[in-house]
Tab-separated table of C-alpha atoms and ligand atoms in Angstrom:
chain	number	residue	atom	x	y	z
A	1	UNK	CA	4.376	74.992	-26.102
A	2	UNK	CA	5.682	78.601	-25.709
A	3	UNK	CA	6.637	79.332	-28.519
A	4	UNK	CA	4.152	81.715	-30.762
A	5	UNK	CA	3.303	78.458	-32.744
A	6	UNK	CA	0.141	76.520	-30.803
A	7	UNK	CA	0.537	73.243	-30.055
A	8	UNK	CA	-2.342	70.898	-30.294
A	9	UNK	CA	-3.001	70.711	-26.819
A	10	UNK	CA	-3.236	74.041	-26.544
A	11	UNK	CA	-6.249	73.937	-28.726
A	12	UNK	CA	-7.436	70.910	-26.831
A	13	UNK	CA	-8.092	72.958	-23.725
A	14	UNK	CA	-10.566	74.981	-25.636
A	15	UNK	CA	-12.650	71.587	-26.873
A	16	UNK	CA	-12.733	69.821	-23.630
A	17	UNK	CA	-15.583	71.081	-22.950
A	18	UNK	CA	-17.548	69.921	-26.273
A	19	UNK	CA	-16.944	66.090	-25.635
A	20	UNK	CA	-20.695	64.339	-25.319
A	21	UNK	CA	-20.449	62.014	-22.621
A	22	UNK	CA	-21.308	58.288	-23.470
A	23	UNK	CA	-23.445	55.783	-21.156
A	24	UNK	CA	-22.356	52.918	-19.491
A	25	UNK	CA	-22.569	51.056	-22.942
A	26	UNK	CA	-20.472	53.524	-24.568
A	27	UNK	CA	-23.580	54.663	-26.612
A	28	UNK	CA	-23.704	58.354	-27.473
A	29	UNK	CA	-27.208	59.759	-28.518
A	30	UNK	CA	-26.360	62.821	-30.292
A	31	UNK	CA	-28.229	65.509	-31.165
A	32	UNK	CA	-29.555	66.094	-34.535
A	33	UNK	CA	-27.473	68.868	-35.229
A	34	UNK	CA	-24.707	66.968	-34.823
A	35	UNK	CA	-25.845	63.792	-36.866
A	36	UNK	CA	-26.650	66.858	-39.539
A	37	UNK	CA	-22.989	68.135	-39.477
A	38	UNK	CA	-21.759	64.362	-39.691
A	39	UNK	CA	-24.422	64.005	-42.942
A	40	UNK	CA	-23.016	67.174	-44.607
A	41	UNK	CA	-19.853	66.330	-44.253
A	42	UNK	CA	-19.975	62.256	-45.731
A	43	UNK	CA	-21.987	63.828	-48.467
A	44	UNK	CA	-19.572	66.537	-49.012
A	45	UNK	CA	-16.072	64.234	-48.453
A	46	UNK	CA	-17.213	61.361	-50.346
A	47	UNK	CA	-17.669	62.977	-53.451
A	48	UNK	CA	-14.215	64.574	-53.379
A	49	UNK	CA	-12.367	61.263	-52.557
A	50	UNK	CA	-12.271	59.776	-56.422
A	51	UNK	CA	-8.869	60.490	-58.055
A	52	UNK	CA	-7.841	61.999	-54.773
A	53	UNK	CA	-7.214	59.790	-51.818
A	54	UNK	CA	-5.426	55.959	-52.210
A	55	UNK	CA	-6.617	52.591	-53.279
A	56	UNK	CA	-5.831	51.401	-49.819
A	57	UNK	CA	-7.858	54.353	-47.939
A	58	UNK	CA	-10.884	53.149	-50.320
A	59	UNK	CA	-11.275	49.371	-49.882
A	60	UNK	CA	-11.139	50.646	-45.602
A	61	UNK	CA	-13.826	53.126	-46.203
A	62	UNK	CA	-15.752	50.544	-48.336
A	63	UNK	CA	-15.186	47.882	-45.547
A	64	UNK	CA	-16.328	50.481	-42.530
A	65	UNK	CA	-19.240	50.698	-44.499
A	66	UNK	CA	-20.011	54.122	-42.209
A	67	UNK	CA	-23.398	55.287	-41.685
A	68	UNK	CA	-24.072	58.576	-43.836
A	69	UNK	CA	-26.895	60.478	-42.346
A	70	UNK	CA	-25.671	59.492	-37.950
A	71	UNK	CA	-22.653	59.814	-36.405
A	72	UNK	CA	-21.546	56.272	-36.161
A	73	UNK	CA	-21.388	54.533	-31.982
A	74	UNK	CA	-18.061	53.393	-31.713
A	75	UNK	CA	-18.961	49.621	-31.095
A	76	UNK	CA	-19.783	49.446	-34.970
A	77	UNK	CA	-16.205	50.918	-35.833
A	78	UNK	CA	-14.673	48.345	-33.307
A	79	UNK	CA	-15.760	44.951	-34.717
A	80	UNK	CA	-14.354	46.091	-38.309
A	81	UNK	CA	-10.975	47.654	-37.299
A	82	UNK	CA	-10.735	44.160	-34.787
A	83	UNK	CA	-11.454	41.840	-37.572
A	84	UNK	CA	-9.522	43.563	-40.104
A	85	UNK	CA	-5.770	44.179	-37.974
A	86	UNK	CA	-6.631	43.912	-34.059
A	87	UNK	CA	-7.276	47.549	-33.388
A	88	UNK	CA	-10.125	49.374	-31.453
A	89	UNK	CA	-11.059	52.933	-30.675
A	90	UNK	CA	-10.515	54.755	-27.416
A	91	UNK	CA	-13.218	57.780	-26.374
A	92	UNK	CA	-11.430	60.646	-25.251
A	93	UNK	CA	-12.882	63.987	-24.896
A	94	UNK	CA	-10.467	65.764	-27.503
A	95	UNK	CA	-6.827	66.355	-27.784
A	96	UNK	CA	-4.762	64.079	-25.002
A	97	UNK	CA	-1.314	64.544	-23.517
A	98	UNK	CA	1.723	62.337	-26.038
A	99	UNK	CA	1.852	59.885	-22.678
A	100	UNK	CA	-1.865	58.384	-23.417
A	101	UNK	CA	-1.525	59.031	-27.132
A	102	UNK	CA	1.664	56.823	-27.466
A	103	UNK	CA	0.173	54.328	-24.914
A	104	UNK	CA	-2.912	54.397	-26.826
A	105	UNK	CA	-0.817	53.633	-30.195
A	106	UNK	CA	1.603	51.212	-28.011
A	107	UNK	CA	-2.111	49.095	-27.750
A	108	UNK	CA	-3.419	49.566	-30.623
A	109	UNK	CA	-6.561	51.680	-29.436
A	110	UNK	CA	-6.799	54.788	-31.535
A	111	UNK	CA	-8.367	58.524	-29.946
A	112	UNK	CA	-11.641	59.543	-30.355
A	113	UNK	CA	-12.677	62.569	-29.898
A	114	UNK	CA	-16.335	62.516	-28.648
A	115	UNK	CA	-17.500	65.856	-29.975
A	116	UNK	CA	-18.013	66.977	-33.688
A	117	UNK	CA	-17.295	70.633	-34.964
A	118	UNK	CA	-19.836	72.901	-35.208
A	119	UNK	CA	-21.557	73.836	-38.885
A	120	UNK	CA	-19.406	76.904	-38.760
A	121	UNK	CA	-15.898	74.833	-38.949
A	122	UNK	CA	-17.350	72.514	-41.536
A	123	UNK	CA	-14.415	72.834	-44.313
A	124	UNK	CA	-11.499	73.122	-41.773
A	125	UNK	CA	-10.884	73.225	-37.907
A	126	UNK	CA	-7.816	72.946	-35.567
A	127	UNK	CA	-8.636	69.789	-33.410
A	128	UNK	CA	-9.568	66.670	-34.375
A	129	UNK	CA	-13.356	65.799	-34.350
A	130	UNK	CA	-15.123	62.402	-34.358
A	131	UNK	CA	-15.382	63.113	-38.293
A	132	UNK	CA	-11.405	63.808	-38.338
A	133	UNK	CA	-10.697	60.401	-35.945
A	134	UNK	CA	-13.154	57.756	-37.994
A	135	UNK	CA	-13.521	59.254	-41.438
A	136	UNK	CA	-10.122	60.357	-41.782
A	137	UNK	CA	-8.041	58.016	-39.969
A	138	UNK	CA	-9.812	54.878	-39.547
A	139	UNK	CA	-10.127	53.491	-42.735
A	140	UNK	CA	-6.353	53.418	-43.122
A	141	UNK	CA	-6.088	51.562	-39.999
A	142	UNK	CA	-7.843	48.780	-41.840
A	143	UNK	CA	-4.450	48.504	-43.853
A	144	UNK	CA	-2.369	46.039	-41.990
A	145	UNK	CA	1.070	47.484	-42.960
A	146	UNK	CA	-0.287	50.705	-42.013
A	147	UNK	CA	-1.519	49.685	-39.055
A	148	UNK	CA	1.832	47.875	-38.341
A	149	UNK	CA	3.408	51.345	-38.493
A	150	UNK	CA	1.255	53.098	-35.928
A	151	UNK	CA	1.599	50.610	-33.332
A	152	UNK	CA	5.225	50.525	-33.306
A	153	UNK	CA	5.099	54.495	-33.700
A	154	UNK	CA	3.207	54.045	-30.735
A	155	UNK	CA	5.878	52.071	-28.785
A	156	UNK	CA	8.485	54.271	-29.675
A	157	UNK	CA	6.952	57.408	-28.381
A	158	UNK	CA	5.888	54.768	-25.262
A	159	UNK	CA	9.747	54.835	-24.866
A	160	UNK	CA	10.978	58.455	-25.751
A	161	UNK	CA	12.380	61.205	-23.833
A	162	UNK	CA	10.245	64.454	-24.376
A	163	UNK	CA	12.021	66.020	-26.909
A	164	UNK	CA	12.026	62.911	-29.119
A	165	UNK	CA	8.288	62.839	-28.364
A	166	UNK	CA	8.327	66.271	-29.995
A	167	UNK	CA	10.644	64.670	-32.947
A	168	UNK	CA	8.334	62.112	-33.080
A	169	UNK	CA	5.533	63.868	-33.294
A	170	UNK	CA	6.492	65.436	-36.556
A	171	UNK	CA	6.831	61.979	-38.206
A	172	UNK	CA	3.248	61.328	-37.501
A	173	UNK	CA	2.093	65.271	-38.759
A	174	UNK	CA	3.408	64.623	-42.108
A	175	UNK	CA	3.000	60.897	-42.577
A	176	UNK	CA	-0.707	59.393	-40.393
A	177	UNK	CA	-2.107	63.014	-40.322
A	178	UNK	CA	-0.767	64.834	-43.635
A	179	UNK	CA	1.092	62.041	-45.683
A	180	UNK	CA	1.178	62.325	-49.237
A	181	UNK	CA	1.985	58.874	-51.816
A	182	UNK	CA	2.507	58.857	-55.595
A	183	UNK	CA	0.824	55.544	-56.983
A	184	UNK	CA	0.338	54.504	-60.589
A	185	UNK	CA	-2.514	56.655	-61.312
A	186	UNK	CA	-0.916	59.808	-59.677
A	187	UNK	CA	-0.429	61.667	-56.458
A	188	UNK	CA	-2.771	60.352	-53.991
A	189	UNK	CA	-3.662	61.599	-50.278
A	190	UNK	CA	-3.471	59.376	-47.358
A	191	UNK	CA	-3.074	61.284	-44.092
A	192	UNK	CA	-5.966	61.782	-41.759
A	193	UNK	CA	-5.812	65.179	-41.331
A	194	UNK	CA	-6.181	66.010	-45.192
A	195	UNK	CA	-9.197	63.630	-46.037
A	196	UNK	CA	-11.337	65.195	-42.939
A	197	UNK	CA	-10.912	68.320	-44.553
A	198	UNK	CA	-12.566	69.394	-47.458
A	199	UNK	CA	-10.683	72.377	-47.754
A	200	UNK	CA	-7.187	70.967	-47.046
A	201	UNK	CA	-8.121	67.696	-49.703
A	202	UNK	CA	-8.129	70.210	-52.288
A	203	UNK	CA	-5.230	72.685	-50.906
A	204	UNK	CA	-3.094	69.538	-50.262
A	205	UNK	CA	-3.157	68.486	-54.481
A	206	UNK	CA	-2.784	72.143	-55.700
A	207	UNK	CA	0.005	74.221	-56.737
A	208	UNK	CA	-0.117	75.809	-53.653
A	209	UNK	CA	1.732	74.212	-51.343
A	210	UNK	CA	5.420	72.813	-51.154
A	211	UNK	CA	5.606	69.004	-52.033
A	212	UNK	CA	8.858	67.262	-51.027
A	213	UNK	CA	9.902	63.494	-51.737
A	214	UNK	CA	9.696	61.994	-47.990
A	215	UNK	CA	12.983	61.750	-46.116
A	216	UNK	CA	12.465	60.193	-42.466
A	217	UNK	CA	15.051	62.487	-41.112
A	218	UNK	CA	13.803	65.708	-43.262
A	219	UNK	CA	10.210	64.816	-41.603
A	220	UNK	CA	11.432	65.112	-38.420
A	221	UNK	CA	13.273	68.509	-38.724
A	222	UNK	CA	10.114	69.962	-40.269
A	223	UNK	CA	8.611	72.271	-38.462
A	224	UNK	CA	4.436	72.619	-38.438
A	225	UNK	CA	1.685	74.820	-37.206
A	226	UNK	CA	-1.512	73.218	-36.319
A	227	UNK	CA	-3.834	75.846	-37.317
A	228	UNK	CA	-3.437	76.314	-40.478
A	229	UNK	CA	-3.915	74.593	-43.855
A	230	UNK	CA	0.079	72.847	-44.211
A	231	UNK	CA	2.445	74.892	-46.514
A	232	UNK	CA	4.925	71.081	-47.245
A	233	UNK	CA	3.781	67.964	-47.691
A	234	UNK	CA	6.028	64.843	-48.130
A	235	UNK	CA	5.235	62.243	-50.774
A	236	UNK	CA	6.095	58.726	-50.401
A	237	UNK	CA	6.588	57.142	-53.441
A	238	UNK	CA	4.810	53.682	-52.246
A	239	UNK	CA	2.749	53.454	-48.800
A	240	UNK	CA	5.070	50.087	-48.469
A	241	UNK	CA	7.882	52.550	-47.706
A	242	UNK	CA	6.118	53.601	-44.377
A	243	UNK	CA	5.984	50.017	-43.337
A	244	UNK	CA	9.938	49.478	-43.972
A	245	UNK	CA	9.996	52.644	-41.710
A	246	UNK	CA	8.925	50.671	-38.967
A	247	UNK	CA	11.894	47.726	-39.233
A	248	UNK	CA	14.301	50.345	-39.260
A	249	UNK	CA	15.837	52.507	-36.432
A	250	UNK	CA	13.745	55.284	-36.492
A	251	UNK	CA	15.114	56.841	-32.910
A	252	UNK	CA	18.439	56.591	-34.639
A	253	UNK	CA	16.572	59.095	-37.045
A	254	UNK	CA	15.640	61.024	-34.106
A	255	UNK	CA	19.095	61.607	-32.740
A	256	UNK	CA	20.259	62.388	-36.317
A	257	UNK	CA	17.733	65.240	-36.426
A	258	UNK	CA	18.256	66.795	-33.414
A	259	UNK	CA	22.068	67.050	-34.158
A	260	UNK	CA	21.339	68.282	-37.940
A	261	UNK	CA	18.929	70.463	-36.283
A	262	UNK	CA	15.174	72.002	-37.290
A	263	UNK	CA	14.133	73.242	-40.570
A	264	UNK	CA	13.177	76.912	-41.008
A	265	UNK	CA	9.569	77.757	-40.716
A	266	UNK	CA	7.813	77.776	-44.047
A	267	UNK	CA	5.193	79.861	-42.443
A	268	UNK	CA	4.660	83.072	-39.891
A	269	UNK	CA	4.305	82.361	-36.922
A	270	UNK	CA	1.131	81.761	-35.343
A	271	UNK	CA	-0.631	85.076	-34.254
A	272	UNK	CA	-0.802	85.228	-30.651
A	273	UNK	CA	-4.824	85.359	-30.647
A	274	UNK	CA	-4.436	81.695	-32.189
A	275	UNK	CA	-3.800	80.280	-29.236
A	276	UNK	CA	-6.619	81.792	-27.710
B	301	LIG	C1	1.545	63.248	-32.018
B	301	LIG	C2	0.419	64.016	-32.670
B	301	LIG	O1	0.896	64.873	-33.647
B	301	LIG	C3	-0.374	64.836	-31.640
B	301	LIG	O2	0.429	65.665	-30.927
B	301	LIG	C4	-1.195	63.876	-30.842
B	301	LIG	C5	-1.482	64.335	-29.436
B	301	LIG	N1	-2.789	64.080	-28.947
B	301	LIG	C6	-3.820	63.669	-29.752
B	301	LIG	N2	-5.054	63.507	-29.224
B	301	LIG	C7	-6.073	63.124	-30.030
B	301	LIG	N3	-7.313	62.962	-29.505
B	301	LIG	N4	-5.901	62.899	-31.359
B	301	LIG	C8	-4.691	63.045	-31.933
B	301	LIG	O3	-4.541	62.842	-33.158
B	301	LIG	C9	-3.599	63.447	-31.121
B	301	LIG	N5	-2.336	63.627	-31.685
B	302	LIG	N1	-7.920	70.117	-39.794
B	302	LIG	C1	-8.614	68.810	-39.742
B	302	LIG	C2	-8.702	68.357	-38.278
B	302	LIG	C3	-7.315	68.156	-37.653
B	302	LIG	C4	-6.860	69.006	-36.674
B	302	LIG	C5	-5.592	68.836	-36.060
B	302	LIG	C6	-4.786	67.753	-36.451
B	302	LIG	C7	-5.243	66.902	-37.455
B	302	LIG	C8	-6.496	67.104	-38.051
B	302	LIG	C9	-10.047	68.947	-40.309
B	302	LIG	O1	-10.513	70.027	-40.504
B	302	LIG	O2	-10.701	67.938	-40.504
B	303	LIG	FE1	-5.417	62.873	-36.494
């Protein structure tokens, strides 16, 4: 992007570099420091989850049943997400172009990044991590409607011009990666990129922020930064909505969006040293 506000693959350019490289098998033997970092931050996530994060994000995690003191190989991740709603992982070495990612989605294969951040970016860091992709993501994609959703997201993007793909992409930011849903018991988190963070799970339920019921077409004109912990949320007010999103015509949204036009920023923009 040129614009002052990074875009998540310009951030990826800076990670390519940390991706462990798996065997023939697929098996990654990583370091201890990294199982450490993986430890620290299971120990550290799963006792923020209760009262925070949705009923349907807790019977995947349960079901995952992911390791807490070793990264977890892929393979184990793979027979649960295949049994449960057909999906597998893909290893990528961190952040990938929106051609793979939708294809990815199209075929239901989700990105993994094959590095983990570094003890230093334990609370919060720009580019998804193995911790962000399976600990954050995956046990949603347990959740068949929610599953549902991504795919066809997937074949939509598969299908969309480039600046829908940028459109597009804003649907997933602040539904898959930062989605908020009031349930019965309260306002609960179920986007990705909140639950990987321990400083964003707590930012994301505060005061702080901006929350906003979810409008497809308001998603889409939303403008985000990737660096920093999200100023708006949306809130669904059932996760069943988000699967109804998927019968409809969302690229009729699209169109909509462009002609109504983007949202203002509700941040600055991005210093330029962020996308160093
Ligand atoms: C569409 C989404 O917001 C983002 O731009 C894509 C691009 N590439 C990605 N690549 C990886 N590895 N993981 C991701 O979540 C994404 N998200
Ligand atoms: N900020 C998330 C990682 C993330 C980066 C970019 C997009 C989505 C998620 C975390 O710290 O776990
Ligand atoms: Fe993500």
């Amino acid at each position: 992007m040129t614009s002052s506000n990074p875009h998540l693959s310009d951030v990826a350019s800076k990670t390519g570099y940390r991706a462990r490289l798996p065997d023939e098998n697929g098996y990654i033997d990583w370091p201890e420091q990294d199982n450490a970092t993986w430890q620290t931050l299971m120990q550290r996530q799963l006792g923020m989850l209760e009262g925070r994060v949705c009923q349907e994000y807790l019977d995947g995690l349960e079901r995952l049943a992911l390791p807490e003191d070793r990264i977890p190989q892929l393979a184990d991740i793979d027979r649960v997400l295949q049994a449960a709603t057909g999906w597998q992982t893909a290893q990528v070495p961190a952040l990938i172009p929106f051609d793979t990612f939708f294809k990815l989605l199209a075929n239901r294969r989700f990105p993994v990044a094959t590095f983990i951040r570094t003890p230093e970016e334990l609370d919060y860091l720009k580019e998804p991590d193995i911790f962000h992709e399976i600990f954050g993501h995956c046990p949603m994609l347990t959740n068949p409607a929610f599953a549902e959703f991504t795919a066809t997201y997937g074949r939509l993007g598969l299908e969309a011009e480039p600046k829908q793909r940028v459109y597009l992409a804003r649907l997933y930011w602040m539904t898959v990666e930062f989605g908020l849903v009031d349930t019965p018991a309260g306002r609960r988190i179920y986007g990705g990129g909140i639950i990987s963070s321990p400083k964003e799970t707590l930012h994301a339920l505060s005061d702080t922020p901006e929350h906003l019921p979810f409008d497809p077409i308001e998603a889409l004109r939303t403008p985000y930064r990737i660096d920093i912990l999200q100023p708006l949320y949306y809130v669904l007010d059932d996760l069943t909505t988000l699967h109804d999103l998927s019968q409809q015509d969302i690229m009729a949204m699209v169109h909509r969006a462009m002609e109504l036009g983007l949202h203002e920023p509700r941040f600055e923009p991005a210093p330029k040293a962020a996308k160093a």
